[in-house]
Amino acid sequence: MQRLKNILLMAGFFILAIDASPKKGLQRLKNILLIVGFLIIAINASAQKGLLNTSSSPYARLHSVDMGSVQFTKGFWAERFEVCKNTMVPHLWNTYHDAELCHSFKNFEIAAGLDTGSFKGPSFHDGDFYKTLEAVAGLYAVTKDTALDRMMDEAIAVIAKAQRKDGYVYTKSIIEQRQTGRQKIFDDKLSFEAYNFGHLMTAACVHYRATGKTALLEVAKQATDFLIGFYNTATPEQARNAICPSHYMGIIELYRTTGDKKYLSLAKKLIDIRGMTEGTDDNSDRVPFRDMKRVVGHAVRANYLFAGVADVYAETGDTSLLHTLNIMWDDVINKKMYITGGCGALYDGVSVDGISYNPDTVQKVHQAYGKNYQLPNLSAHNETCANIGNLLWNRRMLELTGDARYADIVELALYNSILSGVSMDGSKFFYTNPLAASRNYPYQLRWTGGRQPYIALSNCCPPNTVRTIAEVSNYMYSINDEGIYVDMYAGNTLRTKLNDGAVIKLEQQTDYPWDGNISITLQEVPARDLALLLRIPGWCRQATVTVNGRPVTEIPVAGTYLKVKRRWKAGDRISLTLDMPATLVESNPLVEETRNQVAVKRGPLVYCIESTDLPQDQALTDIIIPANISLQSRPMQLANGHIVALEGEARLLQHTNWSNTLYRPLNALSKPVKVRLIPYYAWANRGSSDMSVWLPVSR
């Protein structure tokens, strides 16, 4: 609070200077106003430096703790964060600076006039680098490594030099305009200009909160100011040329950082103009947002849209937006999402709403949501970016409502369909995250063949995955006037300020998700009543909570937060035990691909069987899981980390090979066989293999 008072006092002196200054020219006044602008930014950011800055959002019930206030100690996320720090971020940074492999940063150097050449790579390459820069900023917020700070400073200087004077910064167009003289912008319905702008805005806000520096923030502000001017004169067709709307989230975060309402107005306008001209289901803009009844089309674009709209609702309270978000959430989570939290079942397809007897009006979709309960396994797309979009959307819904069901989805996606996107050693990446893999699959899918160090066709997922893991500590806790919400469990320390400025410090000790024992020790607490709200995951059927060894009177209920409120003292210890048996899960019978099959979950983790763990003469498709199977936990070392596998006795169907036969008489003979299941995120870390999450069940 004292820092805020000092900033306000300084602002007061500058205002007096403006009032008292003689007429010595407009430039002096501009300089003073510029300084005051920076002070306003500092005031807005001084209250909270969370990854999402919802501390002043009038329609958000929760907000994140400050970046860097959570430090992992040991356990699952400490291990993953170390791999991120030591391998993922350095690997990614080197990749994007290797012009022979990836031209992304080289494009900025050419646009800045620091080198010569032509634009190379996909049109969203700028956004890939911004995500990489954000990953470095997220890492710096925790480590304060000065080498990371220097890396960012050097890159930001090049980006700033590449930006046009009018604020436009899109290396593809800037380079091509210089070479051809053409000045067209936003003239391609598949343009990724706005998408790139959006990741610039988000990276700039994260960089500012992590470092306190404004260089990238100024680039982002000028770029967003350009967008404001552009949308004031754009044709309806130009206005809709903004696929994959990361810029909705970015614009609102810029508004939260600067407090400038023109950015909020821009975000509201962009939602209002959706569907005002002919659009597509693939881009989720066939109809205005408020008229959407179900989700079809590209899953990344849809999830980014929903996350951005949730941001706008947090600032405006427009219930018509929340109404549609609730419809979309029910549609995705209960009818179109995989058990891993994966989103976007189809590589390619036809829009549910675009089907017509006139072939000219049929709309294609790709990397897309399909029909309700259409969830293939071998050909499941589940782009890692879409799964990250699922996390971004549900984290925002959690902050809007305080409802634990959204935290359940954040956890589900993070541990399964997001973490699967990167190898355990941090050097190779998936674009798609199928629920089954087979070397006998008769089709060549566009993204197949295991994880890759660089996905040349489209490397958007690796930087998105790495920035998510670099920032994962920001998803552990939330704050409101009552106290601290414990959203996720991991070995860490938290030191932060509550809404009234009081300091709280605690330590969490646990081997979660490998077991359900969690201990939270309070080390510094305010001298008043304070609530600790512990998430009881929706998958947990039984939980116990004690304080200093004594059971609490509150009753834990799955899928809610358990509130424990009292006057705490330093040294108080809360123990939470979540029952975590291995559980067989079946799908809705309308999911044809998994009828009469089961998957295995233990805690937040989905498990799978990998052919690596079977003898060579045993086919994965011959494994039958008994409904009464007993699965035992077995620690296991795998790549850069340890996992807990599950082992038990299943049945092996005995028959001759299928060869080229489509049908054959049933052979019911089977024999016992030992099976091992590993967490889904850990598959494909031991070479090429077959894999399946779903397996036939005998009842």
XYZ file of C-alpha atoms in Angstrom, residues 93-383:
291
model
C 15.049 -20.153 -27.644
C 17.809 -21.755 -29.708
C 15.274 -23.142 -32.183
C 13.742 -19.743 -32.847
C 17.148 -18.141 -33.275
C 18.393 -20.803 -35.706
C 17.591 -19.272 -39.098
C 18.433 -22.512 -40.912
C 15.839 -24.417 -38.924
C 13.278 -21.743 -38.109
C 13.078 -18.278 -39.622
C 10.895 -16.709 -36.935
C 13.378 -14.354 -35.261
C 15.246 -13.833 -38.510
C 12.005 -12.411 -39.932
C 12.068 -9.747 -37.208
C 15.685 -8.908 -38.017
C 14.844 -8.547 -41.720
C 11.764 -6.425 -40.959
C 13.916 -4.266 -38.667
C 16.424 -3.662 -41.459
C 19.161 -5.490 -39.567
C 19.458 -8.168 -42.259
C 18.285 -8.812 -45.780
C 16.166 -11.560 -47.248
C 12.569 -12.666 -47.598
C 9.928 -13.764 -45.126
C 9.943 -17.505 -44.499
C 7.638 -19.712 -42.507
C 3.929 -19.721 -41.648
C 2.084 -16.431 -41.229
C 1.753 -17.039 -37.471
C 5.526 -17.259 -36.957
C 5.583 -13.898 -35.136
C 3.123 -15.259 -32.602
C 5.299 -18.334 -32.074
C 8.191 -16.111 -31.062
C 6.018 -13.971 -28.784
C 4.939 -17.151 -26.971
C 8.595 -18.124 -26.649
C 9.377 -14.699 -25.212
C 6.483 -15.077 -22.777
C 7.882 -18.448 -21.661
C 11.190 -16.758 -20.849
C 9.360 -13.998 -18.944
C 7.354 -16.553 -16.983
C 10.556 -18.379 -16.106
C 12.265 -15.117 -15.124
C 9.403 -14.212 -12.778
C 10.289 -17.267 -10.690
C 14.079 -17.487 -11.078
C 15.153 -13.832 -11.512
C 17.980 -15.132 -13.696
C 19.709 -12.058 -15.149
C 20.753 -14.015 -18.255
C 17.066 -14.443 -19.124
C 16.529 -10.712 -18.661
C 19.343 -9.897 -21.084
C 18.001 -12.376 -23.635
C 14.609 -10.676 -23.558
C 16.073 -7.160 -23.757
C 18.031 -8.031 -26.885
C 15.049 -9.620 -28.614
C 12.649 -6.815 -27.649
C 14.991 -4.215 -29.136
C 14.764 -5.988 -32.495
C 10.969 -6.311 -32.306
C 10.639 -2.596 -31.518
C 12.849 -1.711 -34.463
C 10.736 -3.911 -36.763
C 7.519 -2.112 -35.804
C 6.267 0.534 -38.231
C 5.763 4.058 -36.978
C 1.991 3.611 -37.122
C 2.241 0.659 -34.705
C 1.717 -2.104 -37.267
C 4.019 -5.067 -36.596
C 3.585 -8.156 -38.754
C 6.852 -9.245 -40.312
C 5.287 -11.076 -43.249
C 3.534 -7.960 -44.552
C 6.288 -5.516 -43.589
C 8.926 -7.495 -45.493
C 6.683 -8.149 -48.500
C 5.501 -4.511 -48.628
C 9.087 -3.340 -48.686
C 9.844 -5.705 -51.580
C 6.675 -5.248 -53.648
C 5.324 -1.836 -52.701
C 1.886 -3.328 -51.929
C 0.346 -1.840 -48.809
C -2.569 -4.189 -48.189
C -3.227 -5.401 -44.664
C -5.865 -7.724 -43.224
C -6.860 -8.608 -46.787
C -6.691 -12.376 -46.359
C -9.460 -14.280 -44.598
C -6.782 -16.626 -43.295
C -4.653 -13.765 -41.993
C -2.936 -14.328 -38.659
C -2.148 -10.652 -38.111
C -4.543 -10.211 -35.191
C -3.466 -13.557 -33.721
C 0.151 -12.383 -33.728
C -0.876 -9.055 -32.211
C -2.688 -10.921 -29.448
C 0.323 -12.959 -28.398
C 2.406 -9.773 -28.503
C -0.013 -8.099 -26.075
C -0.068 -11.039 -23.689
C 3.713 -11.468 -23.761
C 4.148 -7.727 -23.152
C 1.925 -7.776 -20.059
C 3.638 -10.864 -18.655
C 7.067 -9.361 -19.379
C 6.113 -6.120 -17.662
C 4.790 -7.900 -14.569
C 7.880 -10.103 -14.396
C 10.492 -7.387 -14.959
C 8.865 -3.991 -14.420
C 10.230 -2.924 -17.825
C 8.001 -1.173 -20.368
C 9.855 -1.613 -23.678
C 7.699 -4.489 -24.957
C 4.605 -2.968 -23.370
C 5.113 0.150 -25.473
C 5.338 -1.959 -28.628
C 2.106 -3.708 -27.661
C 0.311 -0.451 -26.864
C 1.267 1.049 -30.224
C 0.168 -2.136 -32.013
C -3.181 -2.100 -30.209
C -3.645 1.592 -30.930
C -3.115 0.717 -34.575
C -5.885 -1.877 -34.309
C -8.244 0.717 -32.848
C -7.659 2.980 -35.841
C -7.909 0.103 -38.267
C -11.249 -1.140 -36.949
C -12.672 2.370 -37.132
C -12.395 2.285 -40.938
C -12.205 -1.437 -41.820
C -14.694 -2.999 -44.178
C -16.840 -5.789 -42.685
C -14.804 -8.341 -44.641
C -11.494 -6.951 -43.367
C -12.893 -6.855 -39.856
C -13.666 -10.589 -39.879
C -10.173 -11.498 -41.135
C -8.970 -12.276 -37.635
C -8.850 -16.018 -37.158
C -7.745 -17.636 -33.913
C -8.613 -14.661 -31.690
C -5.793 -14.613 -29.161
C -6.081 -10.829 -29.376
C -9.284 -10.790 -27.299
C -7.334 -12.053 -24.280
C -4.383 -9.821 -25.131
C -6.435 -6.630 -25.460
C -8.183 -7.165 -22.131
C -4.890 -7.915 -20.388
C -3.506 -4.693 -21.846
C -6.558 -2.860 -20.505
C -5.972 -4.381 -17.066
C -2.318 -3.358 -17.193
C -2.795 0.223 -18.379
C -6.302 1.041 -17.167
C -6.998 2.691 -20.535
C -10.681 2.145 -21.362
C -10.127 2.444 -25.102
C -8.759 -1.091 -25.012
C -11.865 -2.398 -23.275
C -13.998 -0.642 -25.889
C -12.002 -2.325 -28.654
C -12.491 -5.795 -27.168
C -16.238 -5.240 -26.805
C -16.426 -4.019 -30.394
C -14.606 -7.083 -31.727
C -17.136 -9.393 -30.089
C -20.054 -7.342 -31.341
C -18.919 -7.429 -34.993
C -18.520 -11.224 -35.056
C -21.057 -12.729 -37.394
C -22.070 -9.346 -38.867
C -20.754 -10.475 -42.241
C -20.637 -13.940 -43.798
C -18.426 -16.162 -41.713
C -17.700 -19.833 -41.183
C -18.261 -22.425 -38.527
C -14.572 -23.282 -38.820
C -13.844 -19.832 -37.421
C -16.830 -19.788 -35.005
C -18.190 -16.641 -36.672
C -21.022 -17.901 -38.863
C -23.397 -16.231 -36.395
C -22.907 -13.512 -33.768
C -21.365 -14.846 -30.576
C -24.500 -14.349 -28.525
C -26.468 -16.490 -31.002
C -24.161 -19.515 -30.787
C -25.972 -22.669 -29.648
C -23.148 -25.210 -29.960
C -19.502 -25.293 -30.878
C -18.310 -26.593 -34.236
C -15.117 -25.947 -36.138
C -11.496 -25.281 -35.232
C -10.992 -26.097 -31.558
C -8.122 -23.660 -30.928
C -10.043 -20.754 -32.395
C -13.166 -21.648 -30.443
C -11.412 -22.077 -27.086
C -9.442 -18.857 -27.520
C -12.700 -17.103 -28.358
C -14.365 -18.410 -25.207
C -11.400 -17.414 -23.038
C -11.385 -13.900 -24.500
C -15.131 -13.477 -24.039
C -14.768 -14.592 -20.405
C -12.192 -11.818 -19.998
C -14.618 -9.261 -21.397
C -17.382 -10.467 -19.087
C -15.043 -10.051 -16.082
C -14.791 -6.348 -16.919
C -18.337 -5.594 -18.138
C -20.708 -8.027 -16.456
C -22.568 -8.448 -19.747
C -24.826 -11.391 -18.845
C -25.596 -12.123 -22.512
C -21.928 -13.113 -22.884
C -21.962 -15.309 -19.797
C -25.176 -16.966 -20.958
C -23.529 -18.124 -24.192
C -20.337 -19.122 -22.385
C -22.372 -21.415 -20.133
C -24.043 -23.023 -23.153
C -20.679 -23.531 -24.840
C -19.132 -24.965 -21.672
C -21.862 -27.567 -21.308
C -21.550 -28.428 -25.005
C -17.766 -28.887 -24.896
C -17.266 -30.493 -21.494
C -20.244 -32.829 -21.495
C -20.508 -33.741 -25.179
C -17.238 -33.091 -27.053
C -14.239 -33.309 -24.697
C -12.014 -36.351 -24.376
C -11.349 -38.002 -21.022
C -7.881 -36.385 -21.099
C -9.284 -32.857 -21.428
C -8.365 -32.951 -25.121
C -10.394 -30.821 -27.543
C -10.991 -31.056 -31.274
C -11.729 -34.615 -32.362
C -11.446 -34.203 -36.123
C -8.524 -33.707 -38.463
C -11.002 -32.697 -41.162
C -14.750 -32.880 -41.546
C -17.980 -31.151 -42.404
C -19.628 -28.605 -40.161
C -22.663 -29.892 -38.283
C -24.501 -26.681 -39.154
C -23.013 -26.452 -42.646
C -24.465 -29.653 -44.087
C -26.760 -29.030 -47.042
C -28.214 -30.893 -50.021
C -26.579 -28.206 -52.142
C -22.892 -29.206 -52.197
C -21.778 -25.609 -52.735
C -22.974 -24.639 -49.273
C -21.306 -27.434 -47.299
C -18.669 -25.974 -44.992
C -15.472 -27.799 -44.232
C -13.916 -27.838 -40.794
C -10.428 -28.877 -39.746
C -8.653 -29.523 -36.439
C -12.173 -29.271 -35.199
C -14.890 -30.174 -32.791
C -17.225 -32.734 -34.327
C -20.749 -33.816 -33.566
C -21.869 -34.572 -30.028
C -20.156 -37.730 -28.744
C -18.042 -38.037 -31.915
C -14.736 -38.963 -30.274
C -12.518 -41.247 -32.394
C -9.359 -42.549 -30.780
C -6.775 -43.472 -33.439
C -7.553 -40.385 -35.501
C -8.207 -38.052 -32.567
C -6.691 -34.661 -33.320
C -6.622 -32.882 -29.949
C -4.087 -30.227 -30.909
